[in-house]
Amino acid sequence: MCACLVAAGQAEHRDVRTVEGLPGPDGLDPVQQAFLSAGAVQCGFCTPGLVVAVHDLLARNPNPSDPDIREALAGNLCRCTGYENIVAAVKLAAGA
C-alpha cells in the first residue's frame, strides 16, 4: 500500500512494515542485497518504496515475469535509472 494513499488513522491496529523492518538479525534482507548487487540503488529517494514493493511482490509471486515486475513497481517513480537494474534486482532476489 502506498503511504501517500493511506491516512494514518486507517493504519490503526494494523501491522505496518517499512524498509527498516525488513533486515533480519544477520544483515540485509535478500531484496535489499539484490538491489545493492544489481546496482539498482541510485540516489536512494525511491529505493525504500521499491524494496518494500518487491518484498511484497515476491511474497505473493516468488517467480514473477517481467510484466508482473513492472506492474508491481508501477506506483514507484525513479528518475535516476531506466528501471533495467531494478528489474534485474527483482530477478536476482527471486532466485535467492
mmCIF file of C-alpha atoms in Angstrom:
data_model
loop_
_atom_site.group_PDB
_atom_site.id
_atom_site.type_symbol
_atom_site.label_atom_id
_atom_site.label_comp_id
_atom_site.label_asym_id
_atom_site.label_seq_id
_atom_site.Cartn_x
_atom_site.Cartn_y
_atom_site.Cartn_z
ATOM 1 C CA MET A 1 0.000 0.000 0.000
ATOM 2 C CA CYS A 2 1.388 3.398 -0.907
ATOM 3 C CA ALA A 3 1.763 5.518 2.212
ATOM 4 C CA CYS A 4 0.557 8.573 0.304
ATOM 5 C CA LEU A 5 -2.824 6.894 -0.195
ATOM 6 C CA VAL A 6 -3.478 5.945 3.432
ATOM 7 C CA ALA A 7 -4.316 8.293 6.269
ATOM 8 C CA ALA A 8 -2.504 7.420 9.496
ATOM 9 C CA GLY A 9 -5.798 6.646 11.231
ATOM 10 C CA GLN A 10 -6.557 3.937 8.671
ATOM 11 C CA ALA A 11 -3.472 2.034 9.804
ATOM 12 C CA GLU A 12 -4.586 1.908 13.421
ATOM 13 C CA HIS A 13 -4.405 -1.635 14.847
ATOM 14 C CA ARG A 14 -2.689 -2.926 11.701
ATOM 15 C CA ASP A 15 0.816 -4.177 11.069
ATOM 16 C CA VAL A 16 2.892 -1.713 9.078
ATOM 17 C CA ARG A 17 6.207 -2.831 7.638
ATOM 18 C CA THR A 18 8.699 -0.300 6.342
ATOM 19 C CA VAL A 19 12.085 -0.834 4.742
ATOM 20 C CA GLU A 20 13.673 -0.506 8.194
ATOM 21 C CA GLY A 21 11.724 -3.573 9.308
ATOM 22 C CA LEU A 22 12.974 -5.861 6.529
ATOM 23 C CA PRO A 23 16.513 -6.784 7.584
ATOM 24 C CA GLY A 24 16.960 -9.841 9.721
ATOM 25 C CA PRO A 25 19.369 -10.236 12.614
ATOM 26 C CA ASP A 26 22.107 -11.401 10.240
ATOM 27 C CA GLY A 27 22.041 -8.386 7.930
ATOM 28 C CA LEU A 28 20.197 -7.224 4.876
ATOM 29 C CA ASP A 29 17.012 -8.764 3.529
ATOM 30 C CA PRO A 30 17.641 -10.679 0.249
ATOM 31 C CA VAL A 31 15.772 -7.959 -1.673
ATOM 32 C CA GLN A 32 17.978 -5.240 -0.181
ATOM 33 C CA GLN A 33 21.101 -7.266 -1.005
ATOM 34 C CA ALA A 34 19.878 -7.851 -4.574
ATOM 35 C CA PHE A 35 19.375 -4.111 -5.080
ATOM 36 C CA LEU A 36 22.956 -3.492 -3.974
ATOM 37 C CA SER A 37 24.369 -6.359 -6.056
ATOM 38 C CA ALA A 38 22.484 -5.353 -9.227
ATOM 39 C CA GLY A 39 23.387 -1.669 -8.939
ATOM 40 C CA ALA A 40 19.714 -0.748 -8.591
ATOM 41 C CA VAL A 41 20.341 1.888 -5.915
ATOM 42 C CA GLN A 42 20.899 5.370 -7.303
ATOM 43 C CA CYS A 43 20.097 8.488 -5.256
ATOM 44 C CA GLY A 44 18.111 6.472 -2.691
ATOM 45 C CA PHE A 45 14.922 8.529 -2.754
ATOM 46 C CA CYS A 46 12.750 5.835 -4.386
ATOM 47 C CA THR A 47 14.692 2.828 -3.084
ATOM 48 C CA PRO A 48 12.741 2.208 0.153
ATOM 49 C CA GLY A 49 9.410 2.101 -1.676
ATOM 50 C CA LEU A 50 10.796 -0.109 -4.421
ATOM 51 C CA VAL A 51 12.361 -2.531 -1.944
ATOM 52 C CA VAL A 52 9.142 -2.856 0.075
ATOM 53 C CA ALA A 53 7.102 -3.289 -3.132
ATOM 54 C CA VAL A 54 9.475 -6.008 -4.361
ATOM 55 C CA HIS A 55 9.410 -7.732 -0.980
ATOM 56 C CA ASP A 56 5.598 -7.826 -1.177
ATOM 57 C CA LEU A 57 5.644 -8.988 -4.819
ATOM 58 C CA LEU A 58 7.980 -11.894 -4.073
ATOM 59 C CA ALA A 59 5.908 -12.920 -1.063
ATOM 60 C CA ARG A 60 2.883 -13.211 -3.366
ATOM 61 C CA ASN A 61 4.683 -14.404 -6.503
ATOM 62 C CA PRO A 62 8.133 -15.950 -5.980
ATOM 63 C CA ASN A 63 8.822 -16.186 -9.730
ATOM 64 C CA PRO A 64 7.379 -13.046 -11.358
ATOM 65 C CA SER A 65 7.526 -12.359 -15.088
ATOM 66 C CA ASP A 66 8.793 -9.045 -16.438
ATOM 67 C CA PRO A 67 5.216 -7.723 -16.829
ATOM 68 C CA ASP A 68 4.458 -8.829 -13.242
ATOM 69 C CA ILE A 69 7.518 -6.952 -12.007
ATOM 70 C CA ARG A 70 6.730 -3.791 -13.938
ATOM 71 C CA GLU A 71 3.112 -3.824 -12.741
ATOM 72 C CA ALA A 72 4.191 -4.270 -9.103
ATOM 73 C CA LEU A 73 6.580 -1.318 -9.410
ATOM 74 C CA ALA A 74 4.227 0.955 -11.344
ATOM 75 C CA GLY A 75 3.449 3.086 -8.283
ATOM 76 C CA ASN A 76 7.097 3.968 -7.668
ATOM 77 C CA LEU A 77 8.838 6.634 -9.710
ATOM 78 C CA CYS A 78 12.586 6.612 -10.198
ATOM 79 C CA ARG A 79 14.155 9.492 -12.081
ATOM 80 C CA CYS A 80 17.748 8.249 -11.844
ATOM 81 C CA THR A 81 17.582 4.989 -13.794
ATOM 82 C CA GLY A 82 15.783 3.289 -16.651
ATOM 83 C CA TYR A 83 14.477 0.534 -14.379
ATOM 84 C CA GLU A 84 16.604 -2.177 -16.043
ATOM 85 C CA ASN A 85 18.834 -2.587 -12.974
ATOM 86 C CA ILE A 86 15.762 -2.566 -10.753
ATOM 87 C CA VAL A 87 14.133 -5.360 -12.775
ATOM 88 C CA ALA A 88 17.454 -7.239 -12.667
ATOM 89 C CA ALA A 89 17.484 -6.838 -8.871
ATOM 90 C CA VAL A 90 13.987 -8.309 -8.635
ATOM 91 C CA LYS A 91 15.059 -11.324 -10.696
ATOM 92 C CA LEU A 92 18.188 -11.712 -8.570
ATOM 93 C CA ALA A 93 16.136 -11.580 -5.360
ATOM 94 C CA ALA A 94 13.642 -14.079 -6.793
ATOM 95 C CA GLY A 95 16.479 -16.514 -7.373
ATOM 96 C CA ALA A 96 17.976 -16.018 -3.897
#
